[in-house]
Short mmCIF file of C-alpha atoms and ligand atoms in Angstrom, two decimals:
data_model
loop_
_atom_site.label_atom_id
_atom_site.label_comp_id
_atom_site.label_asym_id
_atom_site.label_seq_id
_atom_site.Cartn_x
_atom_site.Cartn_y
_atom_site.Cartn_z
CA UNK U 1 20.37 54.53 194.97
CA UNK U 2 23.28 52.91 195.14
CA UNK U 3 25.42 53.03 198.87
CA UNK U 4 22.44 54.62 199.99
CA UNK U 5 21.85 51.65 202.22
CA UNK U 6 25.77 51.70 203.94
CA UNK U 7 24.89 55.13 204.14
CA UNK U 8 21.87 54.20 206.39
CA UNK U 9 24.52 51.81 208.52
CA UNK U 10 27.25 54.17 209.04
CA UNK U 11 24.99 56.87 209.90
CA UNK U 12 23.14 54.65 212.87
CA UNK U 13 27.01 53.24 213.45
CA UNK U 14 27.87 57.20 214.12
CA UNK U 15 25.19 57.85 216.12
CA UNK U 16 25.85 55.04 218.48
CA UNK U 17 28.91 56.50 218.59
CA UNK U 18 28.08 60.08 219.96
CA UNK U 19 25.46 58.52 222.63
CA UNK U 20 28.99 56.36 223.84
CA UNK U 21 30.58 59.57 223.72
CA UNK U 22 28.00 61.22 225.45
CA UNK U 23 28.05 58.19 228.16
CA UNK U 24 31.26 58.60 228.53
CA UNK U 25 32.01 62.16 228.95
CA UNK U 26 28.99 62.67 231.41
CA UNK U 27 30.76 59.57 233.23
CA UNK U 28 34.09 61.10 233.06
CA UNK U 29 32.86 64.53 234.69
CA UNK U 30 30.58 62.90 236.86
CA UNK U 31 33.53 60.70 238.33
CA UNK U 32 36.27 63.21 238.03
CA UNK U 33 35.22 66.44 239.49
CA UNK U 34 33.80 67.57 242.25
CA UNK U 35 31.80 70.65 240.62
CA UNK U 36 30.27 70.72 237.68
CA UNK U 37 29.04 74.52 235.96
CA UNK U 38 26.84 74.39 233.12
CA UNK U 39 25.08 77.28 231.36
CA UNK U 40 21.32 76.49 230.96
CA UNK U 41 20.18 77.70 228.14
CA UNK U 42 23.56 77.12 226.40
CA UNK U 43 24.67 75.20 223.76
CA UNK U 44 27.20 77.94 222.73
CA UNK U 45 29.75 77.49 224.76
CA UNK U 46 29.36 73.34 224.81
CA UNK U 47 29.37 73.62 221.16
CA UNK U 48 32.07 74.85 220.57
CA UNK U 49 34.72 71.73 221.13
CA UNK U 50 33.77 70.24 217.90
CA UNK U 51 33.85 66.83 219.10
CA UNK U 52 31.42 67.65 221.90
CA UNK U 53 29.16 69.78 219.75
CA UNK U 54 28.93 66.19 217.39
CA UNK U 55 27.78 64.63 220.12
CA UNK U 56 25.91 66.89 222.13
CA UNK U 57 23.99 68.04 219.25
CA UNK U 58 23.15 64.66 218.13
CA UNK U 59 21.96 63.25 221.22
CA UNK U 60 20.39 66.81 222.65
CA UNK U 61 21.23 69.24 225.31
CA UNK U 62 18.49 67.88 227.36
CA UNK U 63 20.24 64.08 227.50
CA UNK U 64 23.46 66.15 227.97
CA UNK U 65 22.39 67.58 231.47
CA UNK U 66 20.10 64.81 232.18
CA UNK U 67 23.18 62.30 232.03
CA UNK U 68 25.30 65.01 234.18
CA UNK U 69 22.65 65.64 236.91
CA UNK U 70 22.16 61.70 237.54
CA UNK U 71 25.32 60.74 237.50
CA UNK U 72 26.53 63.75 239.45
CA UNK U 73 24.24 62.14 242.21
CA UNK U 74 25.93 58.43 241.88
CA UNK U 75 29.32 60.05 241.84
CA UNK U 76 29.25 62.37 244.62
CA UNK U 77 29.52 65.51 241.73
CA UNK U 78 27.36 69.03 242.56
CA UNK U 79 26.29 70.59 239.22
CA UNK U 80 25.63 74.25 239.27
CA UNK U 81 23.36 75.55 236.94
CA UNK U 82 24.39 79.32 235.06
CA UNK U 83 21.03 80.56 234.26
CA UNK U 84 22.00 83.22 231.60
CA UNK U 85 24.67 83.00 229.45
CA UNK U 86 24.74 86.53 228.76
CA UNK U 87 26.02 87.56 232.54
CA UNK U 88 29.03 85.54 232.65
CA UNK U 89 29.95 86.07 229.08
CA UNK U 90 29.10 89.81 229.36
CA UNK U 91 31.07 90.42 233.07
CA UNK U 92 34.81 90.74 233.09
CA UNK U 93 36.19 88.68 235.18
CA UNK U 94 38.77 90.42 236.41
CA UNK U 95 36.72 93.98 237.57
CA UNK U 96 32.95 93.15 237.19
CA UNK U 97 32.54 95.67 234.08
CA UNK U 98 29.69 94.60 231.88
CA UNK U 99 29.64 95.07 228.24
CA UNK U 100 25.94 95.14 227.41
CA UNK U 101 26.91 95.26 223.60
CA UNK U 102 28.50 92.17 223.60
CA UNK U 103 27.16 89.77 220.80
CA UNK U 104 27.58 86.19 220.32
CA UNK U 105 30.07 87.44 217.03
CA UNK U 106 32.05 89.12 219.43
CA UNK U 107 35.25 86.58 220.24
CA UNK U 108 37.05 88.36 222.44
CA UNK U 109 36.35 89.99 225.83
CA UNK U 110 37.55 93.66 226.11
CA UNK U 111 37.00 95.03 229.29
CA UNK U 112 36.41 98.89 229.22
CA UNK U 113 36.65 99.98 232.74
CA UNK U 114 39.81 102.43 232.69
CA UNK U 115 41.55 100.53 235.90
CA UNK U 116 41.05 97.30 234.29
CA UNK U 117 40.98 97.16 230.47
CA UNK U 118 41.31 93.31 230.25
CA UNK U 119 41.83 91.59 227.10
CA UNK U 120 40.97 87.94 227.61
CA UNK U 121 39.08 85.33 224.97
CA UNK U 122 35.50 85.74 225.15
CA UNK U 123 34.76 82.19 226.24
CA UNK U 124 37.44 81.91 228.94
CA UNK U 125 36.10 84.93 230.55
CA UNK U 126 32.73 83.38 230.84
CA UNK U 127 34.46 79.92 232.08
CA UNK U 128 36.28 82.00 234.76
CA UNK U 129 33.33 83.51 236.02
CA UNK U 130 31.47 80.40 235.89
CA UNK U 131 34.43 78.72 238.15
CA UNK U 132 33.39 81.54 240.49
CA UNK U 133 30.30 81.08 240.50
CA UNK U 134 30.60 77.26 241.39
CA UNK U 135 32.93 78.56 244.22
CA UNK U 136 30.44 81.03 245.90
CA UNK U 137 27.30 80.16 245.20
CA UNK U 138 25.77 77.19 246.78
CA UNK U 139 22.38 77.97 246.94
CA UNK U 140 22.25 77.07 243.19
CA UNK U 141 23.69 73.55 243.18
CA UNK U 142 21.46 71.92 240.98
CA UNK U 143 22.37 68.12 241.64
CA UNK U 144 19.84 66.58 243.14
CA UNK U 145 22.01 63.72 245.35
CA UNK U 146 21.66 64.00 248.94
CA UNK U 147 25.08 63.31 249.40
CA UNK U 148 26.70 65.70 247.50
CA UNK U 149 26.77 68.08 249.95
CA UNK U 150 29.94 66.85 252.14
CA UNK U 151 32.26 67.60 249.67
CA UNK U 152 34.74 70.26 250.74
CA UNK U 153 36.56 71.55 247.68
CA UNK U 154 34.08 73.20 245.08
CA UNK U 155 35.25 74.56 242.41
CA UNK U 156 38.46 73.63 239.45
CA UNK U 157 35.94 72.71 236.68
CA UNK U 158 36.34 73.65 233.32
CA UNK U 159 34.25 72.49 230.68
CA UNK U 160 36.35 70.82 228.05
CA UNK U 161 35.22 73.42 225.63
CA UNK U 162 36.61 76.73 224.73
CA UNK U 163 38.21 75.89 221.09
CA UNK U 164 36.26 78.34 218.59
CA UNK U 165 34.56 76.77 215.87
CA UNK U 166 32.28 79.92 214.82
CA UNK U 167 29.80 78.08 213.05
CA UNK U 168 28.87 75.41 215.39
CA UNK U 169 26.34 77.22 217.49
CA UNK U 170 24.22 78.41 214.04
CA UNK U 171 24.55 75.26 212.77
CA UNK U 172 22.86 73.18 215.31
CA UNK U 173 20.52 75.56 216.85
ZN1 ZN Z 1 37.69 94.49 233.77
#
């Protein structure tokens, strides 16, 4: 087949690409922030930036975190690990209300507690409860550096991710 071979090179060029991309964003957060929250099961919410999902989903979750937790050692960076998805994308953040029918169609957050009644983007509802999380919780830091700990301002991290792009989570899962 003719091309076929280019094909070959600019498919190995790409994927040099995403693990540079990769590098470099677990680099970036590693250097940058002080907390880190990350879902652990989830791709969903990563996968959503489309440039992240290209490279996340190329090089694999598992290198994803991997990269994050050692370098969040080096860098002085504590990584807390979300274990469900479902509670922080399910729990307003405003009130605490939980919408157990809540699906991963379901865009948008609509709180139904009557003193409440929050209307917020499904995935920055999750991020905000994840940023509390990272605030409160520190017998969940993940990072395994010793000298992580000294930091005094948790918190402030938002995963650059949070643009919908409704078929990226089917499409690499
Ligand atoms: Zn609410």
């Amino acid at each position: 087949m003719k091309g076929s071979q280019s094909r070959k090179k600019a498919a190995r060029r790409l994927d040099t690409a995403y693990r540079t991309t990769l590098h470099q964003l677990t680099s970036r957060l590693a250097k940058t922030k002080s907390v880190v929250v990350i879902e652990d099961l989830n791709v969903a919410g990563m996968l959503k930036n489309h440039a992240l999902a290209l490279a996340i989903s190329d090089v694999g979750w598992g290198a994803f975190r991997r990269q994050l937790t050692y370098k969040a050692a080096w860098y002085g960076c504590r990584v807390v690990v979300a274990d469900r998805w479902e509670k922080s994308s399910k729990t307003c953040c405003q009130c605490g209300w939980v919408d157990e029918q809540l699906t991963l169609k379901d865009r948008v957050f609509r709180c139904q507690h009557p003193a409440c009644g929050q209307v917020m983007d499904r995935d920055l509802n999750a991020a905000t409860n994840l940023e509390q999380l990272a605030g409160s919780s520190p017998d969940r830091i993940n990072a395994r550096g010793e000298g992580s700990a000294g930091l005094g301002h948790p918190a402030q991290v938002k995963l650059p991710s949070l643009k919908q792009e409704p078929n990226a989570f089917s499409a690499s899962a």
